[in-house]
CSV table of C-alpha atoms in Angstrom, one decimal:
chain,number,residue,atom,x,y,z
A,1,MET,CA,-32.9,-129.9,50.1
A,2,PRO,CA,-32.2,-133.7,51.3
A,3,LYS,CA,-31.7,-136.2,48.5
A,4,LEU,CA,-32.1,-133.8,45.5
A,5,MET,CA,-29.5,-135.5,43.6
A,6,LYS,CA,-30.6,-139.0,44.2
A,7,HIS,CA,-34.3,-137.4,42.8
A,8,MET,CA,-32.3,-136.1,39.8
A,9,ASN,CA,-30.3,-139.3,39.1
A,10,SER,CA,-33.1,-141.5,39.6
A,11,ILE,CA,-35.3,-139.4,37.1
A,12,SER,CA,-32.5,-139.8,34.5
A,13,ARG,CA,-31.8,-143.6,35.4
A,14,LEU,CA,-35.3,-144.2,34.8
A,15,GLN,CA,-35.5,-142.3,31.8
A,16,ALA,CA,-32.8,-144.5,30.1
A,17,ALA,CA,-34.6,-147.5,31.2
A,18,TYR,CA,-37.9,-146.2,30.0
A,19,ARG,CA,-36.2,-145.2,26.6
A,20,THR,CA,-34.8,-149.1,26.0
A,21,ALA,CA,-37.9,-150.6,26.9
A,22,ARG,CA,-40.0,-148.4,24.9
A,23,MET,CA,-37.9,-149.0,21.8
A,24,GLY,CA,-38.2,-152.9,22.2
A,25,GLY,CA,-34.6,-153.1,23.7
A,26,VAL,CA,-32.9,-151.0,20.6
A,27,LEU,CA,-29.9,-148.5,22.1
A,28,GLY,CA,-29.2,-148.4,26.2
A,29,GLY,CA,-27.9,-146.4,28.7
A,30,CYS,CA,-27.0,-143.1,27.7
A,31,GLN,CA,-27.1,-144.1,23.8
A,32,HIS,CA,-30.2,-142.4,22.9
A,33,SER,CA,-28.8,-139.0,24.1
A,34,PHE,CA,-25.8,-139.6,21.5
A,35,VAL,CA,-28.2,-140.1,18.8
A,36,LEU,CA,-30.2,-136.6,19.9
A,37,ALA,CA,-26.9,-135.1,20.0
A,38,ILE,CA,-25.1,-136.5,16.8
A,39,CYS,CA,-28.2,-135.9,14.4
A,40,ARG,CA,-28.4,-132.1,16.0
A,41,ALA,CA,-25.2,-131.1,14.7
A,42,PRO,CA,-23.2,-133.7,12.3
A,43,GLY,CA,-19.6,-133.4,12.2
A,44,ARG,CA,-18.8,-132.7,15.5
A,45,SER,CA,-15.5,-133.7,17.4
A,46,GLN,CA,-15.6,-136.0,20.1
A,47,GLU,CA,-14.3,-133.2,22.5
A,48,GLU,CA,-17.2,-131.4,21.4
A,49,LEU,CA,-19.8,-134.1,21.8
A,50,ALA,CA,-18.3,-134.8,25.7
A,51,ARG,CA,-19.0,-131.1,26.5
A,52,ASP,CA,-22.6,-131.4,25.0
A,53,LEU,CA,-23.6,-134.4,26.6
A,54,CYS,CA,-21.5,-133.8,30.1
A,55,LEU,CA,-19.7,-137.0,29.8
A,56,ASN,CA,-16.1,-137.5,30.3
A,57,LYS,CA,-13.8,-138.4,27.0
A,58,SER,CA,-13.1,-142.0,27.5
A,59,THR,CA,-17.2,-142.6,28.0
A,60,VAL,CA,-17.6,-140.8,24.8
A,61,ALA,CA,-15.2,-142.5,22.9
A,62,ARG,CA,-16.2,-145.9,24.1
A,63,THR,CA,-20.1,-145.4,23.3
A,64,LEU,CA,-19.0,-143.9,20.0
A,65,ALA,CA,-17.0,-147.1,19.1
A,66,ALA,CA,-19.8,-149.3,20.0
A,67,LEU,CA,-22.2,-147.1,18.2
A,68,GLU,CA,-19.9,-147.1,15.3
A,69,THR,CA,-19.5,-150.8,15.2
A,70,ASP,CA,-23.3,-151.2,15.3
A,71,GLY,CA,-23.4,-149.0,12.0
A,72,TYR,CA,-25.1,-146.1,13.6
A,73,LEU,CA,-22.1,-143.7,12.8
A,74,LEU,CA,-18.8,-142.9,10.9
A,75,ARG,CA,-15.7,-141.2,12.5
A,76,THR,CA,-13.8,-139.4,9.8
A,77,PRO,CA,-10.5,-137.3,10.6
A,78,ASN,CA,-10.9,-133.6,10.4
A,79,PRO,CA,-9.1,-132.4,7.4
A,80,ALA,CA,-8.2,-129.6,9.5
A,81,ASP,CA,-6.5,-131.5,12.3
A,82,LYS,CA,-6.1,-135.2,11.0
A,83,ARG,CA,-5.8,-136.0,14.6
A,84,GLU,CA,-9.3,-135.3,15.3
A,85,LEU,CA,-12.3,-137.1,14.9
A,86,LEU,CA,-15.4,-136.0,13.6
A,87,VAL,CA,-18.5,-137.7,14.0
A,88,TYR,CA,-21.3,-138.3,11.7
A,89,PRO,CA,-24.6,-140.0,11.9
A,90,THR,CA,-25.5,-142.9,9.1
A,91,GLU,CA,-28.7,-143.8,7.3
A,92,LYS,CA,-29.5,-146.2,10.1
A,93,MET,CA,-28.9,-143.5,13.0
A,94,GLN,CA,-31.2,-141.1,11.1
A,95,ASN,CA,-34.0,-143.8,10.5
A,96,ILE,CA,-34.4,-144.3,14.2
A,97,LEU,CA,-34.1,-140.6,15.3
A,98,PRO,CA,-37.7,-140.0,14.5
A,99,GLU,CA,-38.5,-142.6,17.2
A,100,VAL,CA,-36.0,-141.7,19.5
A,101,ARG,CA,-37.3,-137.9,19.7
A,102,ALA,CA,-41.1,-139.6,19.8
A,103,VAL,CA,-40.2,-141.6,22.7
A,104,THR,CA,-38.2,-138.7,24.5
A,105,ARG,CA,-40.9,-136.2,24.0
A,106,GLU,CA,-43.4,-138.8,25.1
A,107,TRP,CA,-41.5,-138.9,28.3
A,108,ASN,CA,-41.4,-135.4,28.8
A,109,GLU,CA,-45.2,-135.1,28.4
A,110,ARG,CA,-46.1,-137.9,30.8
A,111,LEU,CA,-43.6,-137.0,33.4
A,112,CYS,CA,-45.3,-133.6,33.6
A,113,ALA,CA,-48.7,-134.3,32.8
A,114,ASP,CA,-50.1,-133.8,36.2
A,115,ILE,CA,-48.2,-130.7,37.2
A,116,PRO,CA,-49.7,-127.4,37.1
A,117,GLU,CA,-48.5,-124.8,34.6
A,118,GLU,CA,-47.1,-122.4,36.8
A,119,GLU,CA,-45.3,-124.6,38.8
A,120,LEU,CA,-43.7,-126.1,36.2
A,121,ALA,CA,-42.5,-122.6,34.9
A,122,VAL,CA,-40.6,-122.1,38.3
A,123,PHE,CA,-39.2,-125.7,38.0
A,124,PHE,CA,-37.5,-125.2,34.9
A,125,SER,CA,-36.4,-121.7,35.6
A,126,VAL,CA,-34.7,-123.1,38.4
A,127,LEU,CA,-33.0,-126.2,36.2
A,128,THR,CA,-31.9,-124.1,34.0
A,129,ARG,CA,-30.1,-121.8,36.3
A,130,MET,CA,-28.8,-125.3,38.1
A,131,THR,CA,-27.3,-126.6,34.8
A,132,ASP,CA,-25.4,-123.3,34.3
A,133,ARG,CA,-24.2,-123.9,37.8
A,134,ALA,CA,-23.3,-127.3,37.4
A,135,ARG,CA,-21.5,-126.6,34.5
A,136,GLU,CA,-19.2,-124.0,36.2
A,137,LEU,CA,-18.6,-126.4,39.2
A,138,ALA,CA,-17.2,-129.0,37.0
A,139,ASP,CA,-15.4,-127.0,35.1
A,140,GLU,CA,-13.7,-125.5,38.1
A,141,TRP,CA,-12.4,-128.9,39.4
A,142,GLU,CA,-11.5,-130.3,35.9
A,143,VAL,CA,-9.1,-127.4,35.4
A,144,LYS,CA,-7.2,-128.4,38.8
A,145,GLN,CA,-6.9,-132.3,37.7
B,1,MET,CA,-40.7,-127.9,28.5
B,2,PRO,CA,-38.0,-128.5,25.8
B,3,LYS,CA,-34.8,-130.0,26.9
B,4,LEU,CA,-36.1,-130.9,30.4
B,5,MET,CA,-34.4,-134.0,30.5
B,6,LYS,CA,-30.9,-133.0,28.7
B,7,HIS,CA,-30.6,-130.5,31.7
B,8,MET,CA,-31.4,-133.4,34.3
B,9,ASN,CA,-28.9,-135.4,32.6
B,10,SER,CA,-26.2,-132.9,32.3
B,11,ILE,CA,-26.6,-132.0,36.2
B,12,SER,CA,-26.6,-135.9,37.0
B,13,ARG,CA,-23.8,-136.4,34.8
B,14,LEU,CA,-21.8,-133.0,35.6
B,15,GLN,CA,-22.4,-134.1,39.5
B,16,ALA,CA,-20.7,-137.9,38.6
B,17,ALA,CA,-17.5,-136.0,37.4
B,18,TYR,CA,-17.1,-133.3,40.2
B,19,ARG,CA,-17.4,-136.0,42.9
B,20,THR,CA,-14.7,-138.0,40.8
B,21,ALA,CA,-12.5,-134.8,40.8
B,22,ARG,CA,-13.2,-133.7,44.1
B,23,MET,CA,-12.2,-136.8,45.8
B,24,GLY,CA,-9.2,-137.0,43.7
B,25,GLY,CA,-10.1,-139.4,41.5
B,26,VAL,CA,-11.3,-142.2,43.8
B,27,LEU,CA,-14.5,-143.6,42.4
B,28,GLY,CA,-16.0,-142.8,39.4
B,29,GLY,CA,-19.6,-142.6,37.1
B,30,CYS,CA,-22.3,-143.8,39.4
B,31,GLN,CA,-19.9,-145.2,42.2
B,32,HIS,CA,-20.6,-142.9,44.8
B,33,SER,CA,-24.4,-143.4,44.3
B,34,PHE,CA,-23.3,-147.1,45.3
B,35,VAL,CA,-21.4,-145.8,48.7
B,36,LEU,CA,-24.4,-144.0,49.7
B,37,ALA,CA,-26.8,-146.8,49.1
B,38,ILE,CA,-25.0,-149.6,50.3
B,39,CYS,CA,-23.8,-147.9,53.7
B,40,ARG,CA,-27.5,-146.4,54.0
B,41,ALA,CA,-28.9,-150.0,54.5
B,42,PRO,CA,-26.2,-152.5,54.7
B,43,GLY,CA,-27.0,-156.7,53.6
B,44,ARG,CA,-29.7,-155.8,50.9
B,45,SER,CA,-29.7,-158.0,47.7
B,46,GLN,CA,-28.6,-157.0,44.5
B,47,GLU,CA,-32.1,-156.7,43.2
B,48,GLU,CA,-33.1,-154.3,46.5
B,49,LEU,CA,-29.9,-152.3,45.1
B,50,ALA,CA,-31.0,-152.0,41.5
B,51,ARG,CA,-34.5,-150.9,42.6
B,52,ASP,CA,-33.2,-148.3,45.0
B,53,LEU,CA,-30.5,-146.9,42.7
B,54,CYS,CA,-32.8,-147.1,39.6
B,55,LEU,CA,-30.4,-148.7,37.6
B,56,ASN,CA,-30.9,-152.1,35.6
B,57,LYS,CA,-29.6,-155.6,37.2
B,58,SER,CA,-26.4,-156.0,34.8
B,59,THR,CA,-25.1,-152.5,35.9
B,60,VAL,CA,-25.8,-153.1,39.2
B,61,ALA,CA,-23.9,-156.5,39.2
B,62,ARG,CA,-21.2,-154.8,36.9
B,63,THR,CA,-20.5,-152.1,39.3
B,64,LEU,CA,-20.6,-154.5,42.6
B,65,ALA,CA,-18.0,-156.6,41.3
B,66,ALA,CA,-15.7,-153.7,40.3
B,67,LEU,CA,-16.1,-152.2,43.9
B,68,GLU,CA,-15.5,-155.7,45.7
B,69,THR,CA,-12.6,-156.3,43.2
B,70,ASP,CA,-11.5,-153.0,44.7
B,71,GLY,CA,-11.9,-154.0,48.3
B,72,TYR,CA,-14.9,-152.0,49.0
B,73,LEU,CA,-17.6,-154.5,49.6
B,74,LEU,CA,-18.6,-158.1,50.3
B,75,ARG,CA,-20.7,-160.2,48.7
B,76,THR,CA,-22.3,-163.1,50.8
B,77,PRO,CA,-25.0,-165.6,50.2
B,78,ASN,CA,-28.7,-164.9,51.7
B,79,PRO,CA,-29.0,-167.8,54.5
B,80,ALA,CA,-32.8,-167.6,53.8
B,81,ASP,CA,-32.2,-168.5,50.0
B,82,LYS,CA,-28.7,-169.1,48.8
B,83,ARG,CA,-29.2,-168.1,45.1
B,84,GLU,CA,-29.4,-164.6,46.7
B,85,LEU,CA,-26.2,-162.6,47.3
B,86,LEU,CA,-26.2,-159.8,50.0
B,87,VAL,CA,-24.0,-156.6,49.7
B,88,TYR,CA,-22.2,-155.5,52.7
B,89,PRO,CA,-19.4,-152.6,53.3
B,90,THR,CA,-15.9,-153.2,54.1
B,91,GLU,CA,-14.1,-150.8,56.3
B,92,LYS,CA,-12.6,-149.8,53.3
B,93,MET,CA,-15.8,-148.1,52.5
B,94,GLN,CA,-17.0,-147.0,55.5
B,95,ASN,CA,-13.7,-144.7,55.9
B,96,ILE,CA,-14.6,-143.1,52.7
B,97,LEU,CA,-18.3,-142.7,53.3
B,98,PRO,CA,-17.9,-139.4,55.3
B,99,GLU,CA,-16.0,-137.6,52.4
B,100,VAL,CA,-18.7,-139.0,49.8
B,101,ARG,CA,-21.5,-137.8,52.1
B,102,ALA,CA,-19.4,-134.3,52.5
B,103,VAL,CA,-18.7,-134.1,48.9
B,104,THR,CA,-22.5,-134.8,47.8
B,105,ARG,CA,-23.7,-132.2,50.5
B,106,GLU,CA,-21.1,-129.6,49.2
B,107,TRP,CA,-22.5,-130.1,45.8
B,108,ASN,CA,-25.9,-129.8,46.8
B,109,GLU,CA,-25.5,-126.7,48.6
B,110,ARG,CA,-23.5,-124.8,46.0
B,111,LEU,CA,-25.9,-126.0,43.3
B,112,CYS,CA,-28.8,-124.1,45.3
B,113,ALA,CA,-26.6,-121.3,46.7
B,114,ASP,CA,-28.3,-118.3,44.8
B,115,ILE,CA,-31.5,-119.8,44.3
B,116,PRO,CA,-34.4,-118.0,46.5
B,117,GLU,CA,-36.1,-120.5,49.2
B,118,GLU,CA,-39.5,-119.9,47.9
B,119,GLU,CA,-38.6,-121.3,44.4
B,120,LEU,CA,-36.4,-124.3,45.8
B,121,ALA,CA,-39.1,-125.2,47.6
B,122,VAL,CA,-41.4,-125.6,44.3
B,123,PHE,CA,-38.8,-127.1,42.4
B,124,PHE,CA,-38.3,-129.9,45.2
B,125,SER,CA,-42.0,-130.7,45.5
B,126,VAL,CA,-42.1,-130.9,41.6
B,127,LEU,CA,-39.4,-132.9,41.7
B,128,THR,CA,-40.3,-135.4,44.2
B,129,ARG,CA,-44.0,-135.8,42.1
B,130,MET,CA,-41.8,-136.2,39.1
B,131,THR,CA,-39.9,-138.9,40.7
B,132,ASP,CA,-43.0,-141.0,41.6
B,133,ARG,CA,-44.1,-140.4,38.1
B,134,ALA,CA,-40.8,-141.8,36.6
B,135,ARG,CA,-40.7,-144.9,38.7
B,136,GLU,CA,-44.6,-145.5,37.7
B,137,LEU,CA,-43.7,-145.3,33.9
B,138,ALA,CA,-40.5,-147.4,34.1
B,139,ASP,CA,-42.3,-150.2,36.1
B,140,GLU,CA,-45.2,-150.1,33.4
B,141,TRP,CA,-43.0,-150.9,30.8
B,142,GLU,CA,-40.5,-153.3,32.6
B,143,VAL,CA,-43.7,-155.2,33.3
B,144,LYS,CA,-44.3,-155.5,29.2
B,145,GLN,CA,-40.7,-156.7,28.4
């Protein structure tokens, strides 16, 4: 399957550009994914967010610091383990959440608009299996580092 | 199709982590994509690379600067338009190209290993259409910015 990942990376990067443009420049790169992940389960540690978002810890720490500076979130020490920071959305993040969700839904719907239902079903089934496999492959190597 | 982009973004990010780990920490994030794109067509402008890689110009400029500092590429003014920089791989980049290609091929093969041929065919056909559509959607909004 030639260029499999070129297609997948392109769609992922074009979605990031679309979300930023569609929201008038509010949030960029992977920051919209952070809004969705943080609001989905407030109070998670940076490590849990890194695992959910499939990003390395330094990217997560850097992006969280930028979002905190912009007033979108708070990081507070975990009472059970003071070395661990837990991440909570502020009102500012909760206020933009509906727009991030709407723009994400709009992108998904428009991306799939002309594709027959039965082909989409196969596509999504394969995609889900690929995600599980990708996680296994990445974990296998992370352990060796 | 719930979580369509979460799956796609996850696979894309896990591939980046896999490539970096698999190559012993050489190159990170989207830098492997840059190696493949630059070596595929040496002498392209930063704008052409940005379009090919589906990344914005500032991300491309920043990543090219880092790769240039590390000795992987040269940027020279276009003789036909001195304001434009053309990007060429150095010997150092050409030397790592076979490994980047091999690790990319390995990832693709392992990701697809257990998926039946006929499902993969449908998957790839849908994915190709989605990439074209994603480009249209992003272009539509870039124009409005």
